[in-house]
Amino acid sequence: LGNDTLFCSGDTLTLSVTDMNSLYLWQDNSTSPTFTVTQPGTYWVQLTNSCGTTGDTVEVIPGALPTVELGNDTLLCAGDSLTLNAANTNSAYLWQDNSTNPTLDVTQPGTYWVGVTNICGVKPDTISVMWQNCDCYLHVPNAFTPNGDNINDGFLPIPHCNFATYKLCIYNRWGDLIFQSSDYRISWNGMTNNGTKQSQQDVYVWVIDAVDEKGQAHQYLGHVTLVR
């Protein structure tokens, strides 16, 4: 009957034991020299002739298309890499660049696909990989006018990444600390830190110390002009 074999959904398999002057008996009590398999299972046959009886058994094992899941479309930081894994047992691979390994290292944005083939057929999958600038940078105004007209009344650096910790300090030209905040949503309105005195028109030094979500420390500094 041959070796044990995989059986894919929708397939048929014909087992043949034709032998002259023999009688046949299959596991379902049929007596033909051939048997058509339409589902997985254990199949056996006995052949009987004038010399006696012999037989054989074969296991027909359920088979299926490969399982391929490259993941959802994703954003990567510039300079990062991503390994796509399509590994399956007893399978062959074809990626969009004609490589044939079970994995593919992605170092550039683009659309990536793979076809994984086994005895039951081909299973494809596709993923789009896009790049983003993940550097922690700030959009910082260089002047503001705290005159109460609700236009540019506060100095507020805007971070373009998520910070785990954040501290903004404002110093006057003599190095005195006149304002500080641990909340990136709070702007400096031109008052001293206790809010009792307006700061005069001048150029002030700002320093931001922050730690991003990856635990990396950052320090930013610059100047801002208070205009009255």
XYZ file of N, CA and C in Angstrom:
684
model
N 0.823 -1.215 0.000
C 0.000 0.000 0.000
C 0.849 1.254 0.000
N 2.168 1.120 0.185
C 3.040 2.288 0.182
C 3.278 2.816 1.577
N 4.081 3.890 1.653
C 4.397 4.507 2.934
C 3.194 5.282 3.452
N 3.173 5.521 4.770
C 2.192 6.438 5.333
C 2.317 7.775 4.609
N 1.189 8.448 4.406
C 1.208 9.625 3.541
C 0.298 10.718 4.073
N 0.624 11.954 3.696
C -0.235 13.086 4.020
C -1.384 13.156 3.028
N -2.512 13.613 3.514
C -3.717 13.680 2.697
C -4.308 15.077 2.840
N -4.405 15.794 1.749
C -4.880 17.173 1.776
C -6.387 17.226 1.534
N -6.995 18.232 2.103
C -8.437 18.404 1.949
C -8.810 18.496 0.473
N -9.826 17.700 0.065
C -10.285 17.714 -1.320
C -9.570 16.737 -2.220
N -8.502 16.113 -1.717
C -7.758 15.136 -2.529
C -8.449 13.767 -2.502
N -8.017 12.897 -3.396
C -8.363 11.467 -3.350
C -7.088 10.675 -3.555
N -7.085 9.477 -3.032
C -5.926 8.607 -3.136
C -6.432 7.198 -3.453
N -5.876 6.579 -4.478
C -6.285 5.220 -4.845
C -5.233 4.228 -4.389
N -5.654 3.310 -3.525
C -4.788 2.224 -3.074
C -5.043 1.019 -3.974
N -3.970 0.423 -4.479
C -4.111 -0.677 -5.438
C -3.252 -1.858 -5.016
N -3.871 -3.064 -5.013
C -3.135 -4.277 -4.653
C -3.433 -5.407 -5.648
N -3.630 -5.059 -6.894
C -4.007 -6.063 -7.895
C -3.009 -7.223 -7.918
N -3.525 -8.422 -7.741
C -2.697 -9.631 -7.748
C -3.556 -10.775 -8.292
N -3.110 -11.381 -9.355
C -3.918 -12.419 -10.006
C -4.178 -13.582 -9.065
N -5.355 -14.165 -9.192
C -5.745 -15.353 -8.447
C -5.829 -15.107 -6.940
N -6.087 -13.836 -6.547
C -6.230 -13.518 -5.128
C -7.612 -12.948 -4.857
N -8.035 -13.120 -3.642
C -9.247 -12.470 -3.148
C -8.838 -11.308 -2.243
N -9.679 -10.270 -2.214
C -9.321 -9.049 -1.499
C -10.357 -8.771 -0.414
N -9.857 -8.250 0.698
C -10.751 -7.821 1.769
C -10.175 -6.565 2.410
N -10.888 -5.436 2.248
C -10.474 -4.157 2.829
C -11.121 -3.955 4.198
N -10.658 -2.947 4.881
C -11.130 -2.689 6.251
C -12.630 -2.404 6.316
N -13.242 -2.011 5.192
C -14.689 -1.766 5.167
C -15.462 -2.952 4.580
N -14.760 -4.088 4.433
C -15.350 -5.330 3.899
C -15.581 -5.287 2.391
N -15.072 -4.246 1.714
C -15.153 -4.265 0.254
C -14.129 -5.254 -0.294
N -14.342 -5.683 -1.556
C -13.537 -6.787 -2.104
C -12.932 -6.472 -3.463
N -12.799 -5.211 -3.793
C -12.177 -4.834 -5.068
C -10.654 -4.818 -4.928
N -9.929 -4.890 -6.042
C -8.466 -4.808 -5.973
C -7.964 -3.389 -5.692
N -8.847 -2.403 -5.777
C -8.459 -1.014 -5.490
C -9.418 -0.422 -4.462
N -8.919 0.607 -3.764
C -9.761 1.303 -2.786
C -9.471 2.799 -2.886
N -10.539 3.585 -2.982
C -10.376 5.043 -3.100
C -10.513 5.696 -1.734
N -9.463 6.409 -1.317
C -9.430 7.108 -0.027
C -9.912 8.540 -0.231
N -10.881 8.948 0.575
C -11.399 10.319 0.483
C -11.249 11.090 1.784
N -10.716 10.451 2.806
C -10.478 11.142 4.067
C -9.355 10.446 4.820
N -8.699 11.146 5.759
C -7.609 10.530 6.516
C -8.108 9.350 7.341
N -7.195 8.454 7.678
C -7.550 7.306 8.497
C -6.540 6.187 8.331
N -6.856 5.036 8.929
C -6.024 3.841 8.818
C -6.697 2.871 7.849
N -5.962 2.453 6.841
C -6.520 1.577 5.800
C -5.690 0.304 5.724
N -6.393 -0.851 5.590
C -5.687 -2.129 5.464
C -6.404 -3.024 4.461
N -5.655 -3.975 3.982
C -6.199 -4.945 3.035
C -5.576 -6.307 3.320
N -6.363 -7.355 3.086
C -5.861 -8.727 3.138
C -6.020 -9.365 1.757
N -4.990 -10.082 1.288
C -5.025 -10.825 0.033
C -4.926 -12.315 0.365
N -5.814 -13.070 -0.224
C -5.823 -14.511 0.030
C -5.760 -15.260 -1.289
N -4.821 -16.210 -1.381
C -4.779 -17.131 -2.528
C -4.560 -18.555 -1.993
N -4.259 -19.462 -2.875
C -4.162 -20.865 -2.467
C -3.027 -21.104 -1.484
N -2.092 -20.201 -1.402
C -0.952 -20.383 -0.495
C -1.197 -19.773 0.883
N -2.242 -18.937 1.026
C -2.522 -18.344 2.326
C -2.954 -16.885 2.232
N -2.808 -16.195 3.331
C -3.274 -14.793 3.448
C -2.124 -13.899 3.874
N -2.058 -12.718 3.257
C -1.108 -11.683 3.663
C -1.828 -10.343 3.611
N -1.205 -9.300 4.143
C -1.878 -8.000 4.151
C -0.912 -6.848 4.354
N -1.466 -5.648 4.337
C -0.666 -4.440 4.572
C -1.582 -3.352 5.113
N -0.977 -2.392 5.795
C -1.707 -1.270 6.393
C -0.998 0.030 6.045
N -1.761 1.082 5.841
C -1.184 2.405 5.585
C -1.959 3.447 6.390
N -1.213 4.398 6.931
C -1.827 5.531 7.632
C -1.917 6.706 6.665
N -3.123 7.220 6.502
C -3.330 8.428 5.687
C -3.547 9.585 6.659
N -2.569 10.459 6.739
C -2.493 11.490 7.792
C -3.082 12.802 7.274
N -3.887 13.486 8.081
C -4.435 14.767 7.624
C -3.332 15.769 7.305
N -3.455 16.414 6.181
C -2.520 17.460 5.786
C -3.259 18.766 5.589
N -2.539 19.863 5.592
C -3.163 21.180 5.435
C -2.174 22.123 4.783
N -2.712 23.202 4.235
C -1.849 24.256 3.710
C -0.957 24.809 4.822
N 0.172 25.390 4.472
C 1.025 25.996 5.500
C 0.276 27.094 6.253
N 0.720 27.346 7.471
C 0.225 28.472 8.260
C 1.201 29.628 8.099
N 0.729 30.727 7.514
C 1.606 31.865 7.233
C 0.971 33.121 7.816
N 1.674 33.787 8.719
C 1.178 35.016 9.331
C 2.351 35.970 9.530
N 2.538 36.872 8.566
C 3.644 37.830 8.648
C 3.354 38.962 9.620
N 2.104 39.078 10.068
C 1.753 40.142 11.004
C 1.031 41.279 10.314
N 0.559 42.205 11.128
C -0.130 43.381 10.608
C 0.856 44.337 9.964
N 0.354 45.173 9.049
C 1.178 46.266 8.522
C 1.739 47.056 9.701
N 2.994 47.514 9.580
C 3.655 48.062 10.756
C 4.499 49.277 10.423
N 4.760 50.088 11.462
C 5.665 51.227 11.384
C 6.945 50.874 12.122
N 8.079 51.182 11.508
C 9.367 50.993 12.154
C 10.095 52.322 12.235
N 10.939 52.434 13.235
C 11.800 53.600 13.334
C 12.938 53.468 12.324
N 13.318 54.582 11.727
C 14.429 54.577 10.781
C 15.665 53.993 11.454
N 16.293 53.046 10.774
C 17.471 52.384 11.323
C 17.163 51.074 12.007
N 15.889 50.821 12.320
C 15.511 49.537 12.920
C 15.400 48.463 11.836
N 15.227 47.231 12.268
C 15.018 46.131 11.325
C 13.923 45.219 11.861
N 13.388 44.408 10.988
C 12.304 43.495 11.335
C 12.558 42.167 10.636
N 12.439 41.057 11.364
C 12.587 39.733 10.771
C 11.210 39.129 10.554
N 10.897 38.839 9.286
C 9.652 38.171 8.934
C 9.891 36.672 8.941
N 9.004 35.936 9.596
C 9.193 34.491 9.775
C 8.013 33.743 9.184
N 8.277 32.914 8.182
C 7.227 32.114 7.544
C 7.496 30.623 7.693
N 8.302 30.233 8.687
C 8.767 28.854 8.803
C 7.610 27.876 8.996
N 7.613 26.795 8.218
C 6.678 25.678 8.327
C 7.457 24.392 8.080
N 6.961 23.304 8.638
C 7.618 22.009 8.433
C 7.397 21.515 7.005
N 8.458 20.971 6.430
C 8.382 20.347 5.093
C 7.793 21.310 4.053
N 8.307 22.522 4.035
C 7.781 23.553 3.131
C 8.917 24.228 2.382
N 8.566 24.832 1.266
C 9.496 25.645 0.477
C 8.984 27.075 0.476
N 9.886 28.043 0.243
C 9.572 29.456 0.398
C 10.017 30.242 -0.823
N 9.223 31.259 -1.151
C 9.611 32.196 -2.196
C 9.158 33.582 -1.775
N 10.140 34.486 -1.539
C 9.859 35.865 -1.154
C 9.860 36.752 -2.384
N 9.445 37.987 -2.202
C 9.316 38.925 -3.319
C 10.653 39.223 -3.993
N 11.759 39.001 -3.283
C 13.086 39.224 -3.868
C 13.702 37.932 -4.397
N 12.870 36.884 -4.512
C 13.287 35.567 -5.000
C 14.176 34.799 -4.021
N 14.314 35.267 -2.800
C 15.032 34.486 -1.791
C 14.152 33.328 -1.337
N 14.789 32.293 -0.794
C 14.075 31.045 -0.495
C 14.281 30.565 0.939
N 14.691 31.468 1.822
C 14.843 31.104 3.230
C 13.493 31.211 3.955
N 13.343 30.542 5.099
C 12.086 30.672 5.846
C 11.895 32.037 6.496
N 12.967 32.836 6.624
C 12.872 34.170 7.218
C 13.447 35.213 6.267
N 13.029 36.460 6.486
C 13.534 37.571 5.681
C 13.750 38.763 6.594
N 14.938 39.368 6.536
C 15.240 40.567 7.323
C 14.850 41.810 6.530
N 14.012 42.635 7.121
C 13.541 43.868 6.491
C 14.329 45.041 7.060
N 14.979 45.793 6.188
C 15.739 46.978 6.612
C 15.309 48.227 5.858
N 14.326 48.100 4.978
C 13.834 49.229 4.200
C 12.312 49.188 4.170
N 11.658 50.347 4.042
C 10.200 50.331 3.900
C 9.794 49.697 2.582
N 8.590 49.152 2.550
C 8.104 48.544 1.315
C 7.034 47.509 1.589
N 6.605 46.844 0.525
C 5.631 45.759 0.612
C 6.366 44.430 0.439
N 6.163 43.528 1.382
C 6.875 42.259 1.388
C 5.856 41.114 1.344
N 6.135 40.110 0.523
C 5.239 38.960 0.445
C 6.037 37.665 0.366
N 5.370 36.587 0.733
C 5.979 35.268 0.675
C 4.915 34.267 0.237
N 5.346 33.264 -0.511
C 4.514 32.110 -0.809
C 5.158 30.880 -0.186
N 4.421 30.189 0.653
C 4.932 28.994 1.322
C 4.229 27.771 0.720
N 5.021 26.813 0.244
C 4.477 25.650 -0.469
C 4.780 24.372 0.292
N 3.743 23.550 0.469
C 3.957 22.184 0.953
C 3.173 21.220 0.070
N 3.018 20.005 0.504
C 2.372 18.993 -0.329
C 0.922 19.343 -0.655
N 0.321 20.188 0.179
C -1.088 20.542 -0.024
C -1.290 21.792 -0.875
N -0.230 22.530 -1.175
C -0.396 23.707 -2.019
C 0.405 24.894 -1.525
N -0.009 26.074 -1.971
C 0.714 27.319 -1.688
C -0.162 28.219 -0.831
N 0.435 28.784 0.217
C -0.248 29.772 1.062
C 0.572 31.067 1.038
N -0.013 32.195 0.563
C 0.727 33.454 0.522
C 0.347 34.372 1.693
N 1.184 35.357 1.929
C 0.843 36.442 2.851
C 1.674 37.662 2.475
N 1.146 38.845 2.827
C 1.779 40.122 2.457
C 1.748 41.065 3.658
N 2.786 41.877 3.785
C 2.840 42.887 4.835
C 3.453 44.161 4.275
N 2.926 45.301 4.694
C 3.500 46.600 4.335
C 4.274 47.143 5.532
N 5.502 47.550 5.285
C 6.363 48.097 6.335
C 6.665 49.547 5.988
N 6.285 50.449 6.888
C 6.507 51.883 6.677
C 7.474 52.407 7.725
N 8.152 53.472 7.369
C 9.166 54.058 8.239
C 8.636 55.338 8.855
N 9.071 55.620 10.099
C 8.773 56.896 10.723
C 10.022 57.397 11.451
N 10.069 58.704 11.643
C 11.176 59.303 12.379
C 10.870 59.196 13.860
N 11.601 58.331 14.548
C 11.338 58.097 15.966
C 12.264 58.894 16.873
N 13.123 59.724 16.293
C 13.998 60.537 17.134
C 13.152 61.464 18.003
N 13.572 61.630 19.245
C 12.871 62.543 20.145
C 13.346 63.971 19.868
N 12.551 64.699 19.092
C 12.915 66.081 18.813
C 11.801 67.000 19.286
N 12.136 68.273 19.404
C 11.204 69.260 19.934
C 10.933 70.336 18.901
N 9.707 70.803 18.881
C 9.361 72.000 18.124
C 9.301 73.139 19.141
N 10.255 74.075 19.029
C 10.415 75.078 20.074
C 10.312 76.478 19.471
N 9.391 77.319 19.966
C 9.327 78.701 19.505
C 10.529 79.487 20.033
N 10.942 80.507 19.280
C 12.088 81.305 19.726
C 11.674 82.634 20.338
N 10.352 82.896 20.392
C 9.866 84.133 21.006
C 8.399 83.950 21.379
N 7.944 84.724 22.373
C 6.522 84.749 22.709
C 6.179 86.092 23.333
N 4.884 86.393 23.357
C 4.416 87.728 23.776
C 3.319 87.575 24.821
N 3.664 87.454 26.093
C 2.663 87.238 27.145
C 1.932 88.534 27.531
N 1.077 89.014 26.622
C 0.363 90.275 26.862
C -1.130 90.072 27.091
N -1.586 88.838 27.209
C -2.977 88.578 27.530
C -3.934 88.611 26.364
N -3.420 88.635 25.134
C -4.344 88.673 23.985
C -4.671 87.271 23.467
N -4.219 86.239 24.190
C -4.458 84.845 23.825
C -3.807 84.431 22.501
N -2.853 85.240 22.068
C -2.093 84.907 20.868
C -0.621 84.823 21.252
N -0.050 83.626 21.167
C 1.364 83.435 21.483
C 1.699 83.932 22.887
N 0.788 83.642 23.828
C 0.963 84.148 25.186
C 1.904 83.302 26.034
N 2.216 82.068 25.599
C 3.046 81.195 26.415
C 4.174 80.563 25.628
N 5.207 80.177 26.342
C 6.334 79.462 25.756
C 6.136 77.973 26.046
N 5.939 77.195 24.995
C 5.626 75.783 25.177
C 6.341 74.945 24.128
N 7.481 74.325 24.472
C 8.102 73.368 23.552
C 7.171 72.161 23.358
N 7.078 71.694 22.118
C 6.199 70.575 21.810
C 7.054 69.360 21.451
N 7.023 68.293 22.277
C 7.808 67.090 21.964
C 7.119 66.249 20.891
N 7.920 65.623 20.034
C 7.399 64.753 18.992
C 7.745 63.292 19.281
N 7.752 62.957 20.563
C 7.836 61.571 21.006
C 7.279 61.540 22.415
N 7.108 60.339 22.947
C 6.556 60.208 24.292
C 7.682 60.160 25.312
N 7.573 61.018 26.315
C 8.559 61.048 27.385
C 8.004 60.367 28.623
N 8.847 59.566 29.285
C 8.471 58.979 30.568
C 8.619 60.008 31.681
N 9.660 60.834 31.602
C 9.841 61.951 32.543
C 10.231 63.185 31.755
N 9.930 64.351 32.320
C 10.141 65.610 31.605
C 10.300 66.709 32.644
N 11.275 67.591 32.415
C 11.427 68.779 33.279
C 11.939 69.941 32.442
N 11.185 71.033 32.477
C 11.561 72.270 31.784
C 11.993 73.298 32.819
N 13.156 73.895 32.600
C 13.657 74.960 33.478
C 13.957 76.201 32.633
N 13.560 77.383 33.152
C 13.832 78.671 32.502
C 14.751 79.473 33.412
N 15.829 80.021 32.813
C 16.795 80.812 33.570
C 16.907 82.206 32.961
N 17.134 83.207 33.834
C 17.403 84.546 33.307
C 18.881 84.668 32.969
N 19.271 85.847 32.526
C 20.643 86.039 32.044
C 21.676 85.926 33.164
N 21.225 85.956 34.415
C 22.151 85.814 35.536
C 22.190 84.380 36.069
N 21.468 83.494 35.400
C 21.475 82.090 35.803
C 20.496 81.746 36.890
N 19.589 82.673 37.213
C 18.589 82.379 38.238
C 17.439 81.563 37.632
N 17.025 80.526 38.338
C 15.877 79.730 37.910
C 14.593 80.503 38.203
N 13.829 80.817 37.149
C 12.613 81.605 37.358
C 11.346 80.823 37.034
N 11.485 79.645 36.411
C 10.311 78.834 36.128
C 10.751 77.399 35.891
N 9.925 76.439 36.371
C 10.163 75.052 36.049
C 8.838 74.296 36.032
N 8.798 73.238 35.238
C 7.586 72.440 35.105
C 7.962 71.010 34.761
N 7.195 70.066 35.300
C 7.376 68.650 34.979
C 6.258 68.135 34.086
N 5.464 69.049 33.533
C 4.348 68.695 32.663
C 4.546 69.393 31.321
N 4.772 68.606 30.254
C 5.052 69.204 28.943
C 3.853 69.947 28.374
N 2.690 69.819 29.014
C 1.498 70.533 28.542
C 1.360 71.916 29.147
N 2.201 72.232 30.131
C 2.119 73.534 30.803
C 3.139 74.487 30.196
N 2.664 75.621 29.745
C 3.552 76.616 29.133
C 4.012 77.632 30.174
N 5.103 78.301 29.843
C 5.572 79.411 30.681
C 4.872 80.681 30.213
N 4.177 81.343 31.146
C 3.392 82.532 30.807
C 4.135 83.834 31.040
N 5.454 83.734 31.272
C 6.234 84.943 31.470
C 6.324 85.397 32.907
N 5.705 84.657 33.819
C 5.778 84.990 35.236
C 6.890 84.173 35.881
N 7.338 84.636 37.048
C 8.259 83.824 37.824
C 7.536 82.576 38.299
N 8.291 81.643 38.815
C 7.710 80.331 39.105
C 6.587 80.390 40.133
N 6.656 81.348 41.055
C 5.597 81.466 42.048
C 4.448 82.348 41.560
N 4.569 82.858 40.338
C 3.478 83.612 39.730
C 3.229 84.971 40.326
N 4.216 85.541 41.033
C 3.999 86.823 41.712
C 4.582 88.011 40.960
N 5.373 87.758 39.927
C 6.068 88.864 39.266
C 6.238 88.570 37.783
N 5.979 89.570 36.977
C 6.200 89.419 35.544
C 7.690 89.518 35.225
N 8.133 88.645 34.354
C 9.513 88.731 33.897
C 9.623 89.825 32.839
N 10.723 90.518 32.851
C 10.915 91.630 31.916
C 11.239 91.123 30.523
N 11.077 92.007 29.549
C 11.454 91.658 28.186
C 12.944 91.364 28.143
N 13.299 90.183 27.622
C 14.702 89.789 27.620
C 14.824 88.448 26.885
N 16.047 87.975 26.801
C 16.325 86.643 26.251
C 16.597 85.711 27.422
N 15.919 84.565 27.430
C 16.014 83.618 28.531
C 16.535 82.273 28.012
N 17.203 81.564 28.900
C 17.730 80.239 28.576
C 16.731 79.185 29.062
N 16.432 78.235 28.198
C 15.592 77.111 28.606
C 16.384 75.808 28.503
N 16.127 74.895 29.430
C 16.773 73.586 29.457
C 15.685 72.549 29.721
N 15.671 71.498 28.915
C 14.741 70.390 29.119
C 15.538 69.115 29.329
N 15.274 68.449 30.454
C 15.832 67.121 30.726
C 14.673 66.130 30.685
N 14.833 65.073 29.885
C 13.742 64.119 29.699
C 14.307 62.713 29.504
N 13.454 61.741 29.780
C 13.759 60.332 29.532
C 12.637 59.772 28.673
N 13.000 59.159 27.535
C 11.966 58.643 26.646
C 11.470 57.278 27.126
N 10.515 56.708 26.368
C 9.896 55.451 26.781
C 10.849 54.276 26.751
N 11.961 54.421 26.029
C 12.966 53.355 25.979
C 13.995 53.485 27.093
N 13.840 54.513 27.945
C 14.770 54.719 29.041
C 15.989 55.531 28.675
N 16.007 56.122 27.472
C 17.154 56.901 27.031
C 16.992 58.355 27.473
N 18.040 58.902 28.065
C 17.999 60.278 28.559
C 18.308 61.266 27.436
N 17.636 62.410 27.469
C 17.839 63.478 26.489
C 17.930 64.809 27.219
N 18.776 65.688 26.701
C 18.809 67.064 27.196
C 18.771 68.017 26.011
N 17.906 69.018 26.114
C 17.752 70.031 25.071
C 17.920 71.389 25.730
N 18.518 72.326 25.011
C 18.635 73.672 25.557
C 18.646 74.686 24.418
N 18.266 75.905 24.769
C 18.215 76.968 23.777
C 17.835 78.286 24.422
N 17.465 79.251 23.575
C 17.100 80.594 24.042
C 15.718 80.955 23.536
N 15.007 81.735 24.312
C 13.711 82.246 23.904
C 13.645 83.728 24.300
N 13.055 84.521 23.415
C 12.913 85.966 23.658
C 11.505 86.262 24.152
N 11.435 86.875 25.310
C 10.152 87.352 25.853
C 9.963 88.781 25.364
N 8.867 89.036 24.633
C 8.603 90.348 24.058
C 7.386 90.970 24.761
N 7.537 92.168 25.238
C 6.397 92.880 25.833
C 6.119 94.163 25.067
